[in-house]
């Protein structure tokens, strides 16, 4: 049997992109996780538990299947133990192939996988912070301080050190605002 495993990610919350890519495979049974959490992935656990010899699991990207390198290795071991195989469309990986992959290909795929893991976790963290009202990045200086610094600079009566002392505006911030 062919299984297509999908789960929500930051860039594909409704899994439509994943389903679109996997639907090109004939006779595929889509297994959809309803949440993006690394924990309690019941659909994945059920699918792995019921794998049989010759079954294939298709994913759009490795990250859709696993949340870490360790998790990926554990899942690959379970899939292999059941006599099944994993196919990742994006990375062009097919564990059913008899010919091996070069070391460079393996490392390249692992690096890309780790990059996807970090990217997804970063996006998720930023999204959670934004929901709580936190804004990412360096806090902006109040506009009245910038205006005061510009007036002081234009008067030519103050040094840059004195302007910074009085307003808290750095030389680079002052010059950036003068350009505008």
Coordinates of N, CA and C in Angstrom, one line a residue:
X1 N 0.8 -1.2 0.0 CA 0.0 0.0 0.0 C 0.9 1.2 0.0
X2 N 0.4 2.3 -0.6 CA 1.1 3.6 -0.7 C 0.5 4.5 0.3
X3 N 1.3 5.0 1.2 CA 0.8 6.0 2.2 C 1.4 7.4 1.9
X4 N 0.7 8.4 1.9 CA 1.2 9.8 1.8 C 1.0 10.4 3.2
X5 N 2.1 10.7 3.9 CA 1.9 11.3 5.2 C 2.1 12.8 5.1
X6 N 1.1 13.6 5.7 CA 1.1 15.0 5.7 C 0.8 15.5 7.1
X7 N 1.4 16.7 7.4 CA 1.1 17.3 8.7 C 1.3 18.8 8.5
X8 N 0.6 19.7 9.3 CA 0.7 21.1 9.1 C 2.1 21.6 9.4
X9 N 2.6 22.5 8.7 CA 3.8 23.2 9.0 C 3.5 24.7 8.9
X10 N 4.5 25.5 9.3 CA 4.2 27.0 9.3 C 3.9 27.5 7.9
X11 N 4.6 27.0 6.9 CA 4.4 27.4 5.5 C 3.2 26.7 4.8
X12 N 2.7 25.7 5.4 CA 1.6 24.9 4.8 C 0.6 24.4 5.8
X13 N -0.1 25.4 6.5 CA -0.9 25.1 7.6 C -2.1 24.2 7.3
X14 N -2.6 24.3 6.1 CA -3.7 23.4 5.7 C -3.3 22.2 4.9
X15 N -2.0 21.9 4.8 CA -1.4 20.8 4.1 C -1.7 20.7 2.6
X16 N -2.3 21.7 2.0 CA -2.7 21.7 0.6 C -1.5 21.5 -0.3
X17 N -0.4 22.1 -0.1 CA 0.8 21.9 -0.9 C 1.3 20.5 -0.9
X18 N 1.3 19.9 0.3 CA 1.8 18.6 0.5 C 0.8 17.6 -0.3
X19 N -0.5 17.8 0.0 CA -1.4 16.9 -0.7 C -1.4 17.0 -2.2
X20 N -1.2 18.2 -2.7 CA -1.1 18.5 -4.1 C 0.0 17.7 -4.7
X21 N 1.2 17.7 -4.0 CA 2.4 17.0 -4.6 C 2.2 15.5 -4.5
X22 N 1.6 15.0 -3.4 CA 1.5 13.6 -3.2 C 0.4 13.0 -4.0
X23 N -0.6 13.8 -4.4 CA -1.8 13.3 -5.1 C -1.4 12.9 -6.6
X24 N -0.2 13.2 -7.0 CA 0.3 12.7 -8.3 C 0.6 11.2 -8.4
X25 N 0.7 10.6 -7.2 CA 1.0 9.2 -7.1 C -0.3 8.4 -7.1
X26 N -0.4 7.4 -8.0 CA -1.6 6.6 -8.1 C -1.8 5.8 -6.9
X27 N -3.1 5.6 -6.5 CA -3.5 4.7 -5.4 C -2.9 5.0 -4.1
X28 N -2.6 6.3 -3.8 CA -2.0 6.7 -2.5 C -3.1 7.0 -1.5
X29 N -2.9 6.5 -0.3 CA -3.8 6.8 0.8 C -3.2 7.9 1.7
X30 N -3.8 9.0 1.8 CA -3.3 10.2 2.5 C -3.5 10.0 4.0
X31 N -2.5 10.1 4.8 CA -2.6 10.0 6.3 C -2.3 11.4 6.8
X32 N -3.3 12.1 7.3 CA -3.1 13.5 7.7 C -3.1 13.6 9.2
X33 N -2.0 14.3 9.7 CA -1.9 14.7 11.1 C -2.7 16.0 11.2
X34 N -3.4 16.2 12.3 CA -4.2 17.4 12.4 C -3.5 18.6 13.1
X35 N -2.3 18.3 13.6 CA -1.5 19.4 14.3 C -0.1 19.3 13.9
X36 N 0.7 20.3 14.2 CA 2.1 20.3 13.9 C 3.0 20.0 15.0
X37 N 2.5 19.6 16.1 CA 3.3 19.3 17.3 C 4.1 18.1 17.1
X38 N 5.3 18.1 17.8 CA 6.1 16.9 17.7 C 5.6 15.8 18.5
X39 N 4.7 16.1 19.5 CA 4.2 15.1 20.4 C 2.8 14.6 20.0
X40 N 2.5 13.4 20.4 CA 1.2 12.8 20.2 C 0.8 12.8 18.7
X41 N 1.7 12.3 17.9 CA 1.4 12.2 16.5 C 0.8 10.9 16.2
X42 N -0.5 10.8 16.5 CA -1.3 9.5 16.5 C -1.4 9.0 15.1
X43 N -1.6 9.8 14.1 CA -1.7 9.3 12.7 C -0.4 8.7 12.3
X44 N 0.7 9.3 12.6 CA 2.0 8.7 12.2 C 2.3 7.4 13.0
X45 N 2.0 7.4 14.3 CA 2.2 6.2 15.0 C 1.3 5.0 14.5
X46 N 0.1 5.3 14.2 CA -0.8 4.3 13.7 C -0.4 3.8 12.3
X47 N 0.1 4.7 11.5 CA 0.6 4.3 10.1 C 1.8 3.4 10.3
X48 N 2.8 3.8 11.1 CA 4.0 3.0 11.3 C 3.7 1.6 11.9
X49 N 2.8 1.6 12.8 CA 2.4 0.4 13.5 C 1.8 -0.6 12.5
X50 N 1.0 -0.1 11.5 CA 0.3 -1.0 10.6 C 1.0 -1.2 9.3
X51 N 2.3 -0.8 9.2 CA 3.0 -1.0 7.9 C 3.2 -2.5 7.7
X52 N 3.2 -2.9 6.4 CA 3.5 -4.3 6.1 C 4.6 -4.3 5.0
X53 N 5.1 -5.5 4.8 CA 6.2 -5.7 3.9 C 5.8 -5.1 2.5
X54 N 6.6 -4.3 1.9 CA 6.4 -3.8 0.6 C 5.6 -2.4 0.6
X55 N 5.1 -2.0 1.7 CA 4.4 -0.7 1.8 C 5.4 0.4 1.5
X56 N 4.9 1.5 1.1 CA 5.7 2.7 0.9 C 5.1 3.9 1.5
X57 N 5.9 4.7 2.2 CA 5.5 6.0 2.8 C 6.1 7.1 1.9
X58 N 5.2 7.9 1.4 CA 5.6 9.1 0.7 C 5.4 10.4 1.5
X59 N 6.4 11.2 1.5 CA 6.3 12.5 2.1 C 6.8 13.6 1.1
X60 N 6.3 14.8 1.3 CA 6.8 15.9 0.4 C 8.2 16.2 0.8
X61 N 8.5 16.4 2.1 CA 9.8 16.7 2.6 C 10.1 15.9 3.8
X62 N 11.3 15.6 4.1 CA 11.7 14.8 5.3 C 11.1 15.5 6.6
X63 N 11.1 16.8 6.6 CA 10.7 17.5 7.8 C 9.2 17.2 8.1
X64 N 8.4 16.9 7.1 CA 7.0 16.6 7.3 C 6.9 15.3 8.1
X65 N 7.9 14.4 8.0 CA 7.8 13.1 8.7 C 8.4 13.2 10.1
X66 N 9.6 13.8 10.2 CA 10.3 13.8 11.5 C 10.7 15.2 11.9
X67 N 10.9 15.4 13.2 CA 11.2 16.7 13.8 C 12.6 16.9 14.2
X68 N 13.4 15.8 14.1 CA 14.8 15.9 14.5 C 15.5 14.8 13.8
X69 N 16.8 14.9 13.7 CA 17.6 13.8 13.1 C 17.4 12.5 13.9
X70 N 17.4 12.5 15.2 CA 17.2 11.3 16.0 C 15.8 10.7 15.7
X71 N 14.8 11.5 15.6 CA 13.4 11.0 15.3 C 13.4 10.4 13.9
X72 N 14.1 11.0 12.9 CA 14.2 10.5 11.5 C 14.9 9.2 11.5
X73 N 15.9 9.0 12.2 CA 16.7 7.7 12.3 C 15.8 6.7 12.9
X74 N 15.1 7.0 14.0 CA 14.2 6.0 14.6 C 13.1 5.6 13.6
X75 N 12.5 6.5 13.0 CA 11.4 6.2 12.0 C 12.0 5.3 10.9
X76 N 13.1 5.7 10.3 CA 13.7 4.9 9.2 C 14.0 3.5 9.7
X77 N 14.4 3.3 10.9 CA 14.7 2.0 11.4 C 13.4 1.2 11.5
X78 N 12.3 1.8 12.0 CA 11.0 1.1 12.1 C 10.5 0.7 10.7
X79 N 10.6 1.7 9.8 CA 10.1 1.4 8.4 C 10.9 0.2 7.8
X80 N 12.2 0.3 7.9 CA 13.0 -0.8 7.4 C 12.7 -2.1 8.1
X81 N 12.5 -2.1 9.4 CA 12.2 -3.4 10.1 C 10.9 -4.0 9.6
X82 N 10.0 -3.2 9.2 CA 8.7 -3.7 8.7 C 8.8 -4.1 7.2
X83 N 9.9 -3.9 6.6 CA 10.1 -4.3 5.2 C 9.4 -3.2 4.3
X84 N 9.2 -2.0 4.8 CA 8.6 -1.0 4.0 C 9.7 0.0 3.5
X85 N 9.3 1.0 2.8 CA 10.3 2.0 2.3 C 9.7 3.4 2.4
X86 N 10.6 4.4 2.4 CA 10.3 5.8 2.5 C 10.7 6.5 1.2
X87 N 9.8 7.3 0.7 CA 10.2 8.2 -0.5 C 9.9 9.6 -0.1
X88 N 10.9 10.5 -0.2 CA 10.7 11.9 0.0 C 10.9 12.6 -1.4
X89 N 9.8 13.2 -1.8 CA 9.8 13.8 -3.1 C 10.7 15.0 -3.3
X90 N 10.8 15.9 -2.3 CA 11.6 17.1 -2.4 C 13.1 16.7 -2.4
X91 N 13.5 15.8 -1.5 CA 14.9 15.5 -1.5 C 15.3 14.4 -2.5
X92 N 14.3 13.8 -3.2 CA 14.5 12.8 -4.1 C 15.2 11.5 -3.5
X93 N 14.6 11.1 -2.3 CA 15.1 10.0 -1.6 C 14.1 8.8 -1.7
X94 N 14.7 7.6 -2.0 CA 13.8 6.4 -2.1 C 14.6 5.3 -1.5
X95 N 14.2 4.9 -0.3 CA 15.0 3.9 0.5 C 14.8 2.5 -0.1
X96 N 13.9 2.3 -1.1 CA 13.7 1.0 -1.7 C 14.7 0.7 -2.8
X97 N 15.5 1.7 -3.2 CA 16.5 1.6 -4.3 C 17.6 0.7 -3.7
X98 N 18.1 -0.2 -4.6 CA 19.2 -1.0 -4.2 C 20.6 -0.3 -4.3
X99 N 20.7 0.6 -5.2 CA 22.0 1.4 -5.4 C 22.1 2.4 -4.2
X100 N 23.3 2.6 -3.7 CA 23.5 3.4 -2.6 C 23.6 4.9 -3.0
X101 N 23.6 5.7 -2.0 CA 23.8 7.2 -2.2 C 25.2 7.5 -1.8
X102 N 25.7 8.5 -2.5 CA 27.1 8.9 -2.2 C 27.1 9.6 -0.8
X103 N 28.2 9.7 -0.2 CA 28.3 10.3 1.1 C 27.9 11.8 1.0
X104 N 28.3 12.4 -0.1 CA 28.0 13.8 -0.3 C 26.5 14.0 -0.3
X105 N 25.8 13.2 -1.0 CA 24.3 13.3 -1.1 C 23.7 13.1 0.3
X106 N 24.1 12.2 1.0 CA 23.6 11.9 2.4 C 23.8 13.1 3.3
X107 N 25.0 13.7 3.3 CA 25.3 14.8 4.1 C 24.5 16.0 3.6
X108 N 24.4 16.2 2.3 CA 23.6 17.4 1.8 C 22.1 17.3 2.3
X109 N 21.6 16.1 2.2 CA 20.2 15.9 2.6 C 20.0 16.1 4.1
X110 N 21.0 15.6 4.9 CA 20.9 15.8 6.4 C 21.0 17.3 6.8
X111 N 21.9 18.0 6.1 CA 22.1 19.4 6.3 C 20.8 20.2 6.0
X112 N 20.2 19.8 4.8 CA 18.9 20.5 4.4 C 17.8 20.1 5.4
X113 N 17.8 18.9 5.9 CA 16.8 18.5 6.9 C 16.9 19.3 8.2
X114 N 18.2 19.4 8.7 CA 18.4 20.2 9.9 C 18.0 21.6 9.7
X115 N 18.3 22.2 8.5 CA 17.9 23.5 8.2 C 16.4 23.7 8.2
X116 N 15.7 22.7 7.7 CA 14.2 22.8 7.7 C 13.7 22.7 9.2
X117 N 14.3 21.9 10.0 CA 13.9 21.8 11.4 C 14.1 23.1 12.1
X118 N 15.3 23.7 12.0 CA 15.6 25.0 12.6 C 14.7 26.1 12.1
X119 N 14.5 26.1 10.8 CA 13.6 27.1 10.2 C 12.2 27.0 10.7
X120 N 11.6 25.8 10.8 CA 10.3 25.6 11.2 C 10.1 26.0 12.7
X121 N 11.1 25.6 13.5 CA 11.0 25.9 15.0 C 11.2 27.4 15.2
X122 N 12.0 28.1 14.4 CA 12.2 29.5 14.5 C 10.9 30.2 14.1
X123 N 10.3 29.8 13.0 CA 9.0 30.4 12.6 C 7.9 30.2 13.6
X124 N 7.9 29.0 14.2 CA 6.9 28.7 15.2 C 7.1 29.6 16.4
X125 N 8.3 29.7 16.9 CA 8.6 30.5 18.0 C 8.3 32.0 17.8
X126 N 8.6 32.5 16.6 CA 8.3 33.9 16.3 C 6.8 34.1 16.3
X127 N 6.1 33.2 15.7 CA 4.7 33.2 15.6 C 4.0 33.3 17.0
X128 N 4.5 32.4 17.9 CA 4.0 32.4 19.3 C 4.3 33.7 20.0
X129 N 5.5 34.2 19.8 CA 5.9 35.5 20.5 C 5.0 36.6 19.9
X130 N 4.7 36.6 18.7 CA 3.9 37.6 18.1 C 2.5 37.6 18.6
X131 N 2.0 36.3 18.8 CA 0.6 36.2 19.4 C 0.5 36.7 20.8
X132 N 1.7 36.7 21.5 CA 1.7 37.2 22.9 C 2.0 38.7 22.9
X133 N 2.2 39.3 21.7 CA 2.4 40.8 21.6 C 3.9 41.2 21.6
X134 N 4.8 40.2 21.6 CA 6.2 40.5 21.5 C 6.6 40.7 20.1
X135 N 7.4 41.7 19.8 CA 7.8 42.0 18.5 C 9.3 41.7 18.4
X136 N 9.7 40.9 17.4 CA 11.0 40.5 17.2 C 11.9 41.6 16.7
X137 N 13.2 41.5 17.1 CA 14.1 42.6 16.7 C 14.4 43.6 17.8
X138 N 15.3 44.4 17.4 CA 15.8 45.5 18.4 C 14.7 46.5 18.6
X139 N 14.5 46.9 19.8 CA 13.4 47.9 20.1 C 13.7 49.2 19.4
X140 N 12.7 49.9 18.9 CA 12.9 51.2 18.2 C 13.0 52.3 19.3
X141 N 13.8 53.3 19.0 CA 13.9 54.4 19.8 C 12.7 55.3 19.6
X142 N 12.3 56.0 20.6 CA 11.1 56.9 20.5 C 11.4 58.0 19.4
X143 N 10.5 58.3 18.6 CA 10.7 59.2 17.5 C 11.0 60.6 18.0
X144 N 10.5 61.0 19.2 CA 10.9 62.4 19.7 C 12.4 62.5 20.0
X145 N 13.0 61.4 20.5 CA 14.4 61.4 20.7 C 15.2 61.5 19.4
X146 N 14.7 60.9 18.3 CA 15.4 61.0 17.0 C 15.2 62.4 16.5
X147 N 14.1 63.0 16.7 CA 13.9 64.4 16.2 C 14.7 65.4 17.0
X148 N 14.8 65.1 18.3 CA 15.7 66.0 19.1 C 17.2 65.9 18.7
X149 N 17.6 64.6 18.4 CA 19.0 64.4 18.0 C 19.2 65.1 16.6
X150 N 18.3 65.1 15.7 CA 18.4 65.8 14.4 C 18.5 67.3 14.6
X151 N 17.7 67.8 15.5 CA 17.7 69.3 15.8 C 19.1 69.7 16.4
X152 N 19.6 68.8 17.3 CA 20.9 69.1 17.9 C 22.0 69.0 16.9
X153 N 21.9 68.0 16.0 CA 23.0 67.9 15.0 C 23.0 69.0 14.0
X154 N 21.8 69.4 13.6 CA 21.6 70.5 12.6 C 22.1 71.9 13.2
X155 N 22.0 72.0 14.5 CA 22.4 73.3 15.2 C 23.9 73.4 15.1
X156 N 24.6 72.4 15.0 CA 26.1 72.3 14.9 C 26.7 72.8 16.2
X157 N 26.0 72.8 17.3 CA 26.5 73.2 18.6 C 26.9 72.1 19.5
X158 N 26.6 70.8 19.0 CA 26.8 69.7 19.9 C 27.7 68.6 19.1
X159 N 28.5 68.0 19.9 CA 29.3 66.9 19.3 C 28.4 65.6 19.2
X160 N 28.8 64.6 18.5 CA 28.1 63.4 18.4 C 27.9 62.7 19.8
X161 N 29.0 62.8 20.5 CA 29.0 62.2 21.9 C 27.9 62.9 22.8
X162 N 27.9 64.2 22.7 CA 26.9 65.0 23.4 C 25.5 64.7 23.0
X163 N 25.3 64.5 21.7 CA 23.9 64.1 21.2 C 23.5 62.8 21.7
X164 N 24.5 61.8 21.6 CA 24.2 60.5 22.1 C 23.8 60.5 23.6
X165 N 24.6 61.3 24.4 CA 24.4 61.4 25.8 C 23.0 62.0 26.2
X166 N 22.6 63.0 25.4 CA 21.4 63.6 25.7 C 20.1 62.9 25.2
X167 N 20.3 62.1 24.1 CA 19.1 61.5 23.5 C 19.1 60.0 23.5
X168 N 20.3 59.4 23.6 CA 20.4 57.9 23.6 C 20.4 57.4 22.1
X169 N 20.5 58.3 21.2 CA 20.5 58.0 19.8 C 22.0 57.8 19.3
X170 N 22.3 56.6 18.7 CA 23.6 56.4 18.3 C 23.9 57.1 17.0
X171 N 25.2 57.2 16.7 CA 25.7 57.9 15.5 C 25.1 57.3 14.2
X172 N 25.0 55.9 14.2 CA 24.5 55.3 13.0 C 23.0 55.5 12.8
X173 N 22.3 55.5 13.9 CA 20.8 55.8 13.9 C 20.6 57.2 13.5
X174 N 21.4 58.1 14.0 CA 21.2 59.5 13.6 C 21.5 59.7 12.1
X175 N 22.6 59.2 11.6 CA 22.9 59.3 10.2 C 21.9 58.6 9.3
X176 N 21.4 57.5 9.7 CA 20.3 56.8 8.9 C 19.1 57.7 8.8
X177 N 18.7 58.3 9.9 CA 17.5 59.2 9.9 C 17.8 60.5 9.2
X178 N 19.0 60.9 9.1 CA 19.3 62.1 8.4 C 19.2 61.9 6.9
X179 N 19.5 60.7 6.4 CA 19.4 60.3 5.0 C 18.0 60.3 4.5
X180 N 17.1 60.1 5.4 CA 15.6 60.0 5.0 C 15.0 61.3 5.0

